JSON list of C-alpha atoms in Angstrom, two decimals:
[
{"chain": "C", "resi": 1, "resn": "UNK", "atom": "CA", "xyz": [5.09, -52.16, -150.49]},
{"chain": "C", "resi": 2, "resn": "UNK", "atom": "CA", "xyz": [3.93, -48.97, -152.05]},
{"chain": "C", "resi": 3, "resn": "UNK", "atom": "CA", "xyz": [1.15, -48.92, -155.48]},
{"chain": "C", "resi": 4, "resn": "UNK", "atom": "CA", "xyz": [4.80, -47.68, -156.85]},
{"chain": "C", "resi": 5, "resn": "UNK", "atom": "CA", "xyz": [7.08, -51.11, -155.92]},
{"chain": "C", "resi": 6, "resn": "UNK", "atom": "CA", "xyz": [4.01, -53.33, -156.60]},
{"chain": "C", "resi": 7, "resn": "UNK", "atom": "CA", "xyz": [3.97, -51.60, -160.11]},
{"chain": "C", "resi": 8, "resn": "UNK", "atom": "CA", "xyz": [8.13, -52.11, -160.39]},
{"chain": "C", "resi": 9, "resn": "UNK", "atom": "CA", "xyz": [7.78, -55.96, -159.19]},
{"chain": "C", "resi": 10, "resn": "UNK", "atom": "CA", "xyz": [5.05, -56.64, -161.86]},
{"chain": "C", "resi": 11, "resn": "UNK", "atom": "CA", "xyz": [6.93, -54.82, -164.75]},
{"chain": "C", "resi": 12, "resn": "UNK", "atom": "CA", "xyz": [10.34, -56.78, -163.66]},
{"chain": "C", "resi": 13, "resn": "UNK", "atom": "CA", "xyz": [8.77, -59.78, -163.48]},
{"chain": "C", "resi": 14, "resn": "UNK", "atom": "CA", "xyz": [6.93, -59.23, -166.81]},
{"chain": "C", "resi": 15, "resn": "UNK", "atom": "CA", "xyz": [10.97, -58.28, -168.45]},
{"chain": "C", "resi": 16, "resn": "UNK", "atom": "CA", "xyz": [12.40, -61.20, -166.70]},
{"chain": "C", "resi": 17, "resn": "UNK", "atom": "CA", "xyz": [9.73, -63.72, -168.45]},
{"chain": "C", "resi": 18, "resn": "UNK", "atom": "CA", "xyz": [10.81, -61.93, -171.62]},
{"chain": "C", "resi": 19, "resn": "UNK", "atom": "CA", "xyz": [14.35, -63.22, -170.91]},
{"chain": "C", "resi": 20, "resn": "UNK", "atom": "CA", "xyz": [14.17, -66.71, -172.28]},
{"chain": "C", "resi": 21, "resn": "UNK", "atom": "CA", "xyz": [12.34, -65.09, -176.12]},
{"chain": "C", "resi": 22, "resn": "UNK", "atom": "CA", "xyz": [15.27, -62.62, -175.91]},
{"chain": "C", "resi": 23, "resn": "UNK", "atom": "CA", "xyz": [17.97, -65.53, -175.23]},
{"chain": "C", "resi": 24, "resn": "UNK", "atom": "CA", "xyz": [16.20, -67.41, -178.29]},
{"chain": "C", "resi": 25, "resn": "UNK", "atom": "CA", "xyz": [16.41, -64.41, -180.27]},
{"chain": "C", "resi": 26, "resn": "UNK", "atom": "CA", "xyz": [20.04, -63.93, -179.55]},
{"chain": "C", "resi": 27, "resn": "UNK", "atom": "CA", "xyz": [20.96, -67.81, -180.43]},
{"chain": "C", "resi": 28, "resn": "UNK", "atom": "CA", "xyz": [19.34, -67.51, -184.06]},
{"chain": "C", "resi": 29, "resn": "UNK", "atom": "CA", "xyz": [21.09, -64.19, -184.52]},
{"chain": "C", "resi": 30, "resn": "UNK", "atom": "CA", "xyz": [24.14, -65.88, -183.74]},
{"chain": "C", "resi": 31, "resn": "UNK", "atom": "CA", "xyz": [25.23, -62.65, -181.79]},
{"chain": "C", "resi": 32, "resn": "UNK", "atom": "CA", "xyz": [29.02, -62.28, -181.31]},
{"chain": "C", "resi": 33, "resn": "UNK", "atom": "CA", "xyz": [30.77, -62.42, -178.76]},
{"chain": "C", "resi": 34, "resn": "UNK", "atom": "CA", "xyz": [30.14, -58.88, -177.26]},
{"chain": "C", "resi": 35, "resn": "UNK", "atom": "CA", "xyz": [26.42, -59.92, -176.44]},
{"chain": "C", "resi": 36, "resn": "UNK", "atom": "CA", "xyz": [24.83, -57.24, -179.36]},
{"chain": "C", "resi": 37, "resn": "UNK", "atom": "CA", "xyz": [27.02, -54.43, -177.00]},
{"chain": "C", "resi": 38, "resn": "UNK", "atom": "CA", "xyz": [26.57, -51.67, -179.16]},
{"chain": "C", "resi": 39, "resn": "UNK", "atom": "CA", "xyz": [30.01, -49.08, -177.75]},
{"chain": "C", "resi": 40, "resn": "UNK", "atom": "CA", "xyz": [29.81, -46.79, -181.32]},
{"chain": "C", "resi": 41, "resn": "UNK", "atom": "CA", "xyz": [28.74, -42.95, -180.72]},
{"chain": "C", "resi": 42, "resn": "UNK", "atom": "CA", "xyz": [25.95, -42.55, -183.57]},
{"chain": "C", "resi": 43, "resn": "UNK", "atom": "CA", "xyz": [28.19, -39.74, -185.49]},
{"chain": "C", "resi": 44, "resn": "UNK", "atom": "CA", "xyz": [30.60, -42.57, -186.34]},
{"chain": "C", "resi": 45, "resn": "UNK", "atom": "CA", "xyz": [27.85, -44.81, -187.72]},
{"chain": "C", "resi": 46, "resn": "UNK", "atom": "CA", "xyz": [25.45, -44.27, -191.11]},
{"chain": "C", "resi": 47, "resn": "UNK", "atom": "CA", "xyz": [23.13, -47.12, -190.52]},
{"chain": "C", "resi": 48, "resn": "UNK", "atom": "CA", "xyz": [21.58, -50.05, -188.30]},
{"chain": "C", "resi": 49, "resn": "UNK", "atom": "CA", "xyz": [23.99, -52.45, -189.61]},
{"chain": "C", "resi": 50, "resn": "UNK", "atom": "CA", "xyz": [27.11, -50.25, -189.74]},
{"chain": "C", "resi": 51, "resn": "UNK", "atom": "CA", "xyz": [26.27, -49.75, -185.81]},
{"chain": "C", "resi": 52, "resn": "UNK", "atom": "CA", "xyz": [26.15, -52.72, -184.50]},
{"chain": "C", "resi": 53, "resn": "UNK", "atom": "CA", "xyz": [29.32, -53.85, -187.10]},
{"chain": "C", "resi": 54, "resn": "UNK", "atom": "CA", "xyz": [31.06, -50.86, -185.92]},
{"chain": "C", "resi": 55, "resn": "UNK", "atom": "CA", "xyz": [29.72, -51.04, -182.33]},
{"chain": "C", "resi": 56, "resn": "UNK", "atom": "CA", "xyz": [31.10, -54.75, -182.54]},
{"chain": "C", "resi": 57, "resn": "UNK", "atom": "CA", "xyz": [35.05, -53.25, -183.42]},
{"chain": "C", "resi": 58, "resn": "UNK", "atom": "CA", "xyz": [34.79, -50.98, -181.32]},
{"chain": "C", "resi": 59, "resn": "UNK", "atom": "CA", "xyz": [34.43, -53.53, -178.08]},
{"chain": "C", "resi": 60, "resn": "UNK", "atom": "CA", "xyz": [37.19, -55.49, -179.51]},
{"chain": "C", "resi": 61, "resn": "UNK", "atom": "CA", "xyz": [39.85, -52.96, -180.00]},
{"chain": "C", "resi": 62, "resn": "UNK", "atom": "CA", "xyz": [39.04, -50.05, -178.37]},
{"chain": "C", "resi": 63, "resn": "UNK", "atom": "CA", "xyz": [38.53, -47.53, -180.90]},
{"chain": "C", "resi": 64, "resn": "UNK", "atom": "CA", "xyz": [36.15, -44.69, -181.06]},
{"chain": "C", "resi": 65, "resn": "UNK", "atom": "CA", "xyz": [34.13, -45.99, -177.76]},
{"chain": "C", "resi": 66, "resn": "UNK", "atom": "CA", "xyz": [31.36, -43.82, -177.26]},
{"chain": "C", "resi": 67, "resn": "UNK", "atom": "CA", "xyz": [32.13, -41.90, -174.10]},
{"chain": "C", "resi": 68, "resn": "UNK", "atom": "CA", "xyz": [30.28, -38.62, -171.77]},
{"chain": "C", "resi": 69, "resn": "UNK", "atom": "CA", "xyz": [28.53, -36.64, -174.22]},
{"chain": "C", "resi": 70, "resn": "UNK", "atom": "CA", "xyz": [28.03, -38.85, -176.75]},
{"chain": "C", "resi": 71, "resn": "UNK", "atom": "CA", "xyz": [24.13, -40.69, -178.35]},
{"chain": "C", "resi": 72, "resn": "UNK", "atom": "CA", "xyz": [23.58, -44.15, -179.12]},
{"chain": "C", "resi": 73, "resn": "UNK", "atom": "CA", "xyz": [20.41, -45.48, -180.94]},
{"chain": "C", "resi": 74, "resn": "UNK", "atom": "CA", "xyz": [19.01, -48.84, -179.97]},
{"chain": "C", "resi": 75, "resn": "UNK", "atom": "CA", "xyz": [16.19, -50.80, -181.34]},
{"chain": "C", "resi": 76, "resn": "UNK", "atom": "CA", "xyz": [13.85, -53.51, -179.41]},
{"chain": "C", "resi": 77, "resn": "UNK", "atom": "CA", "xyz": [13.59, -56.17, -180.88]},
{"chain": "C", "resi": 78, "resn": "UNK", "atom": "CA", "xyz": [10.48, -57.02, -178.78]},
{"chain": "C", "resi": 79, "resn": "UNK", "atom": "CA", "xyz": [8.08, -53.85, -179.84]},
{"chain": "C", "resi": 80, "resn": "UNK", "atom": "CA", "xyz": [9.62, -52.38, -182.42]},
{"chain": "C", "resi": 81, "resn": "UNK", "atom": "CA", "xyz": [10.67, -48.98, -180.46]},
{"chain": "C", "resi": 82, "resn": "UNK", "atom": "CA", "xyz": [13.33, -46.71, -181.56]},
{"chain": "C", "resi": 83, "resn": "UNK", "atom": "CA", "xyz": [16.01, -45.13, -178.82]},
{"chain": "C", "resi": 84, "resn": "UNK", "atom": "CA", "xyz": [18.50, -42.53, -178.99]},
{"chain": "C", "resi": 85, "resn": "UNK", "atom": "CA", "xyz": [20.21, -42.66, -175.49]},
{"chain": "C", "resi": 86, "resn": "UNK", "atom": "CA", "xyz": [22.53, -39.92, -174.40]},
{"chain": "C", "resi": 87, "resn": "UNK", "atom": "CA", "xyz": [24.67, -40.30, -171.55]},
{"chain": "C", "resi": 88, "resn": "UNK", "atom": "CA", "xyz": [24.55, -36.56, -170.18]},
{"chain": "C", "resi": 89, "resn": "UNK", "atom": "CA", "xyz": [27.08, -36.86, -167.32]},
{"chain": "C", "resi": 90, "resn": "UNK", "atom": "CA", "xyz": [28.61, -38.97, -164.07]},
{"chain": "C", "resi": 91, "resn": "UNK", "atom": "CA", "xyz": [28.24, -37.26, -160.38]},
{"chain": "C", "resi": 92, "resn": "UNK", "atom": "CA", "xyz": [30.68, -39.80, -158.53]},
{"chain": "C", "resi": 93, "resn": "UNK", "atom": "CA", "xyz": [30.70, -37.39, -154.98]},
{"chain": "C", "resi": 94, "resn": "UNK", "atom": "CA", "xyz": [28.48, -35.35, -152.86]},
{"chain": "C", "resi": 95, "resn": "UNK", "atom": "CA", "xyz": [25.43, -37.25, -154.16]},
{"chain": "C", "resi": 96, "resn": "UNK", "atom": "CA", "xyz": [22.70, -37.43, -151.39]},
{"chain": "C", "resi": 97, "resn": "UNK", "atom": "CA", "xyz": [19.51, -38.81, -151.38]},
{"chain": "C", "resi": 98, "resn": "UNK", "atom": "CA", "xyz": [16.64, -36.03, -151.06]},
{"chain": "C", "resi": 99, "resn": "UNK", "atom": "CA", "xyz": [13.83, -38.38, -149.42]},
{"chain": "C", "resi": 100, "resn": "UNK", "atom": "CA", "xyz": [15.34, -37.63, -145.94]},
{"chain": "C", "resi": 101, "resn": "UNK", "atom": "CA", "xyz": [16.42, -41.29, -144.80]},
{"chain": "C", "resi": 102, "resn": "UNK", "atom": "CA", "xyz": [18.08, -43.54, -147.46]},
{"chain": "C", "resi": 103, "resn": "UNK", "atom": "CA", "xyz": [22.06, -43.42, -147.06]},
{"chain": "C", "resi": 104, "resn": "UNK", "atom": "CA", "xyz": [23.79, -45.69, -148.98]},
{"chain": "C", "resi": 105, "resn": "UNK", "atom": "CA", "xyz": [25.31, -49.17, -147.75]},
{"chain": "C", "resi": 106, "resn": "UNK", "atom": "CA", "xyz": [28.37, -48.90, -145.20]},
{"chain": "C", "resi": 107, "resn": "UNK", "atom": "CA", "xyz": [31.71, -48.70, -147.23]},
{"chain": "C", "resi": 108, "resn": "UNK", "atom": "CA", "xyz": [29.94, -47.72, -150.51]},
{"chain": "C", "resi": 109, "resn": "UNK", "atom": "CA", "xyz": [28.34, -44.17, -151.72]},
{"chain": "C", "resi": 110, "resn": "UNK", "atom": "CA", "xyz": [26.06, -42.94, -154.88]},
{"chain": "C", "resi": 111, "resn": "UNK", "atom": "CA", "xyz": [26.57, -42.42, -158.09]},
{"chain": "C", "resi": 112, "resn": "UNK", "atom": "CA", "xyz": [24.16, -40.52, -160.20]},
{"chain": "C", "resi": 113, "resn": "UNK", "atom": "CA", "xyz": [24.28, -40.84, -164.14]},
{"chain": "C", "resi": 114, "resn": "UNK", "atom": "CA", "xyz": [22.24, -38.30, -166.17]},
{"chain": "C", "resi": 115, "resn": "UNK", "atom": "CA", "xyz": [20.26, -39.25, -169.02]},
{"chain": "C", "resi": 116, "resn": "UNK", "atom": "CA", "xyz": [17.88, -38.30, -172.02]},
{"chain": "C", "resi": 117, "resn": "UNK", "atom": "CA", "xyz": [15.85, -40.27, -173.59]},
{"chain": "C", "resi": 118, "resn": "UNK", "atom": "CA", "xyz": [15.21, -39.46, -177.47]},
{"chain": "C", "resi": 119, "resn": "UNK", "atom": "CA", "xyz": [12.29, -41.51, -178.86]},
{"chain": "C", "resi": 120, "resn": "UNK", "atom": "CA", "xyz": [13.66, -41.63, -182.47]},
{"chain": "C", "resi": 121, "resn": "UNK", "atom": "CA", "xyz": [11.37, -44.68, -183.98]},
{"chain": "C", "resi": 122, "resn": "UNK", "atom": "CA", "xyz": [7.17, -44.53, -184.67]},
{"chain": "C", "resi": 123, "resn": "UNK", "atom": "CA", "xyz": [6.31, -45.62, -181.84]},
{"chain": "C", "resi": 124, "resn": "UNK", "atom": "CA", "xyz": [5.30, -44.47, -178.16]},
{"chain": "C", "resi": 125, "resn": "UNK", "atom": "CA", "xyz": [8.05, -45.83, -176.02]},
{"chain": "C", "resi": 126, "resn": "UNK", "atom": "CA", "xyz": [7.41, -47.09, -172.27]},
{"chain": "C", "resi": 127, "resn": "UNK", "atom": "CA", "xyz": [9.75, -48.38, -170.65]},
{"chain": "C", "resi": 128, "resn": "UNK", "atom": "CA", "xyz": [11.73, -48.64, -166.63]},
{"chain": "C", "resi": 129, "resn": "UNK", "atom": "CA", "xyz": [14.98, -47.17, -166.76]},
{"chain": "C", "resi": 130, "resn": "UNK", "atom": "CA", "xyz": [15.56, -48.33, -163.46]},
{"chain": "C", "resi": 131, "resn": "UNK", "atom": "CA", "xyz": [15.76, -51.96, -164.87]},
{"chain": "C", "resi": 132, "resn": "UNK", "atom": "CA", "xyz": [17.85, -50.88, -167.61]},
{"chain": "C", "resi": 133, "resn": "UNK", "atom": "CA", "xyz": [20.55, -49.46, -166.26]},
{"chain": "C", "resi": 134, "resn": "UNK", "atom": "CA", "xyz": [24.16, -50.85, -164.88]},
{"chain": "C", "resi": 135, "resn": "UNK", "atom": "CA", "xyz": [27.37, -49.29, -164.26]},
{"chain": "C", "resi": 136, "resn": "UNK", "atom": "CA", "xyz": [31.05, -51.48, -164.84]},
{"chain": "C", "resi": 137, "resn": "UNK", "atom": "CA", "xyz": [34.36, -51.09, -162.11]},
{"chain": "C", "resi": 138, "resn": "UNK", "atom": "CA", "xyz": [37.90, -51.67, -164.19]},
{"chain": "C", "resi": 139, "resn": "UNK", "atom": "CA", "xyz": [37.71, -54.90, -163.01]},
{"chain": "C", "resi": 140, "resn": "UNK", "atom": "CA", "xyz": [34.30, -55.85, -164.51]},
{"chain": "C", "resi": 141, "resn": "UNK", "atom": "CA", "xyz": [31.95, -55.59, -161.71]},
{"chain": "C", "resi": 142, "resn": "UNK", "atom": "CA", "xyz": [28.76, -54.61, -162.66]},
{"chain": "C", "resi": 143, "resn": "UNK", "atom": "CA", "xyz": [26.51, -52.58, -159.92]},
{"chain": "C", "resi": 144, "resn": "UNK", "atom": "CA", "xyz": [22.40, -51.64, -160.64]},
{"chain": "C", "resi": 145, "resn": "UNK", "atom": "CA", "xyz": [20.49, -48.78, -159.70]},
{"chain": "C", "resi": 146, "resn": "UNK", "atom": "CA", "xyz": [18.71, -47.85, -156.52]},
{"chain": "C", "resi": 147, "resn": "UNK", "atom": "CA", "xyz": [15.09, -48.48, -157.69]},
{"chain": "C", "resi": 148, "resn": "UNK", "atom": "CA", "xyz": [13.47, -46.72, -155.37]},
{"chain": "C", "resi": 149, "resn": "UNK", "atom": "CA", "xyz": [15.16, -43.58, -155.13]},
{"chain": "C", "resi": 150, "resn": "UNK", "atom": "CA", "xyz": [14.52, -40.97, -157.53]},
{"chain": "C", "resi": 151, "resn": "UNK", "atom": "CA", "xyz": [15.44, -38.00, -156.74]},
{"chain": "C", "resi": 152, "resn": "UNK", "atom": "CA", "xyz": [18.89, -37.23, -155.35]},
{"chain": "C", "resi": 153, "resn": "UNK", "atom": "CA", "xyz": [21.39, -33.87, -154.47]},
{"chain": "C", "resi": 154, "resn": "UNK", "atom": "CA", "xyz": [22.77, -34.27, -158.32]},
{"chain": "C", "resi": 155, "resn": "UNK", "atom": "CA", "xyz": [19.19, -33.60, -159.88]},
{"chain": "C", "resi": 156, "resn": "UNK", "atom": "CA", "xyz": [15.80, -34.72, -160.51]},
{"chain": "C", "resi": 157, "resn": "UNK", "atom": "CA", "xyz": [14.91, -38.76, -161.70]},
{"chain": "C", "resi": 158, "resn": "UNK", "atom": "CA", "xyz": [12.59, -40.63, -164.22]},
{"chain": "C", "resi": 159, "resn": "UNK", "atom": "CA", "xyz": [9.10, -41.34, -163.03]},
{"chain": "C", "resi": 160, "resn": "UNK", "atom": "CA", "xyz": [9.81, -45.18, -162.66]},
{"chain": "C", "resi": 161, "resn": "UNK", "atom": "CA", "xyz": [7.83, -45.52, -166.28]},
{"chain": "C", "resi": 162, "resn": "UNK", "atom": "CA", "xyz": [8.90, -43.31, -168.82]},
{"chain": "C", "resi": 163, "resn": "UNK", "atom": "CA", "xyz": [6.29, -43.30, -171.66]},
{"chain": "C", "resi": 164, "resn": "UNK", "atom": "CA", "xyz": [8.02, -40.48, -174.54]},
{"chain": "C", "resi": 165, "resn": "UNK", "atom": "CA", "xyz": [5.17, -39.69, -177.98]},
{"chain": "C", "resi": 166, "resn": "UNK", "atom": "CA", "xyz": [7.88, -40.30, -181.22]},
{"chain": "C", "resi": 167, "resn": "UNK", "atom": "CA", "xyz": [10.26, -36.70, -181.16]},
{"chain": "C", "resi": 168, "resn": "UNK", "atom": "CA", "xyz": [10.05, -36.50, -177.99]},
{"chain": "C", "resi": 169, "resn": "UNK", "atom": "CA", "xyz": [12.90, -36.87, -175.26]},
{"chain": "C", "resi": 170, "resn": "UNK", "atom": "CA", "xyz": [12.65, -37.05, -171.21]},
{"chain": "C", "resi": 171, "resn": "UNK", "atom": "CA", "xyz": [16.07, -36.25, -168.88]},
{"chain": "C", "resi": 172, "resn": "UNK", "atom": "CA", "xyz": [16.91, -37.81, -165.92]},
{"chain": "C", "resi": 173, "resn": "UNK", "atom": "CA", "xyz": [19.33, -39.43, -163.27]},
{"chain": "C", "resi": 174, "resn": "UNK", "atom": "CA", "xyz": [19.85, -42.81, -162.45]},
{"chain": "C", "resi": 175, "resn": "UNK", "atom": "CA", "xyz": [21.59, -43.77, -158.80]},
{"chain": "C", "resi": 176, "resn": "UNK", "atom": "CA", "xyz": [23.54, -46.10, -158.19]},
{"chain": "C", "resi": 177, "resn": "UNK", "atom": "CA", "xyz": [25.91, -47.36, -155.21]},
{"chain": "C", "resi": 178, "resn": "UNK", "atom": "CA", "xyz": [29.78, -48.41, -155.53]},
{"chain": "C", "resi": 179, "resn": "UNK", "atom": "CA", "xyz": [32.27, -48.99, -153.13]},
{"chain": "C", "resi": 180, "resn": "UNK", "atom": "CA", "xyz": [34.02, -45.84, -151.66]},
{"chain": "C", "resi": 181, "resn": "UNK", "atom": "CA", "xyz": [37.55, -46.10, -153.45]},
{"chain": "C", "resi": 182, "resn": "UNK", "atom": "CA", "xyz": [35.50, -48.08, -156.63]},
{"chain": "C", "resi": 183, "resn": "UNK", "atom": "CA", "xyz": [36.00, -45.86, -159.61]},
{"chain": "C", "resi": 184, "resn": "UNK", "atom": "CA", "xyz": [33.04, -46.27, -162.59]},
{"chain": "C", "resi": 185, "resn": "UNK", "atom": "CA", "xyz": [34.67, -47.72, -165.91]},
{"chain": "C", "resi": 186, "resn": "UNK", "atom": "CA", "xyz": [31.84, -48.12, -167.80]},
{"chain": "C", "resi": 187, "resn": "UNK", "atom": "CA", "xyz": [27.99, -47.41, -168.08]},
{"chain": "C", "resi": 188, "resn": "UNK", "atom": "CA", "xyz": [25.23, -49.50, -169.77]},
{"chain": "C", "resi": 189, "resn": "UNK", "atom": "CA", "xyz": [22.13, -48.62, -170.92]},
{"chain": "C", "resi": 190, "resn": "UNK", "atom": "CA", "xyz": [19.81, -51.79, -172.36]},
{"chain": "C", "resi": 191, "resn": "UNK", "atom": "CA", "xyz": [16.35, -51.43, -173.44]},
{"chain": "C", "resi": 192, "resn": "UNK", "atom": "CA", "xyz": [13.31, -53.82, -172.33]},
{"chain": "C", "resi": 193, "resn": "UNK", "atom": "CA", "xyz": [13.93, -53.82, -168.88]},
{"chain": "C", "resi": 194, "resn": "UNK", "atom": "CA", "xyz": [17.43, -54.44, -169.20]},
{"chain": "C", "resi": 195, "resn": "UNK", "atom": "CA", "xyz": [16.96, -57.42, -171.55]},
{"chain": "C", "resi": 196, "resn": "UNK", "atom": "CA", "xyz": [17.37, -55.56, -174.73]},
{"chain": "C", "resi": 197, "resn": "UNK", "atom": "CA", "xyz": [20.07, -53.81, -177.09]},
{"chain": "C", "resi": 198, "resn": "UNK", "atom": "CA", "xyz": [22.73, -52.73, -175.15]},
{"chain": "C", "resi": 199, "resn": "UNK", "atom": "CA", "xyz": [24.60, -49.52, -175.49]},
{"chain": "C", "resi": 200, "resn": "UNK", "atom": "CA", "xyz": [27.68, -48.70, -173.08]},
{"chain": "C", "resi": 201, "resn": "UNK", "atom": "CA", "xyz": [30.01, -45.75, -173.14]},
{"chain": "C", "resi": 202, "resn": "UNK", "atom": "CA", "xyz": [33.39, -45.11, -170.93]},
{"chain": "C", "resi": 203, "resn": "UNK", "atom": "CA", "xyz": [33.69, -43.27, -168.26]},
{"chain": "C", "resi": 204, "resn": "UNK", "atom": "CA", "xyz": [36.30, -40.94, -168.63]}
]
């Protein structure tokens, strides 16, 4: 296993160790049935409180849901991070690895999702975006990233760890395998190694 793989495994285990703490926090806060998923784009909200309310309402009523091109700002309950996540594009066909050997499993294809991550807080932001993303289909099945595949014909991916100073941003693709006949319905991005606050966009 490479140094990069070892480091990512260590980060994953560290993030998993925080799960119990997050579950306890969620219970104490009495989050709604949507699990704290924010589906409302930033331009439809005016404060952190209204963002949570609008996100919950949008998730339940199907109105004002964020779509491709929209930004959603998330706040971490662990490090006091604040990150604005913009879903730039989704590429569902013609995506291939550029490493010369990676191929999707039989009956599957690569789907690429591009994000811009902007540190809108006052602290330096650090996270592994390959642990933060999942794609959902119409049946509610979830598909996670190819964590060792950072580049593709869709474009350049993120580093295994992004480190973003306040006010700065980074742009990159995340690659996910999906069944060939399946289509993305929603895209999610969660802070804190995939265990924290979650943004969700309609794929179309």
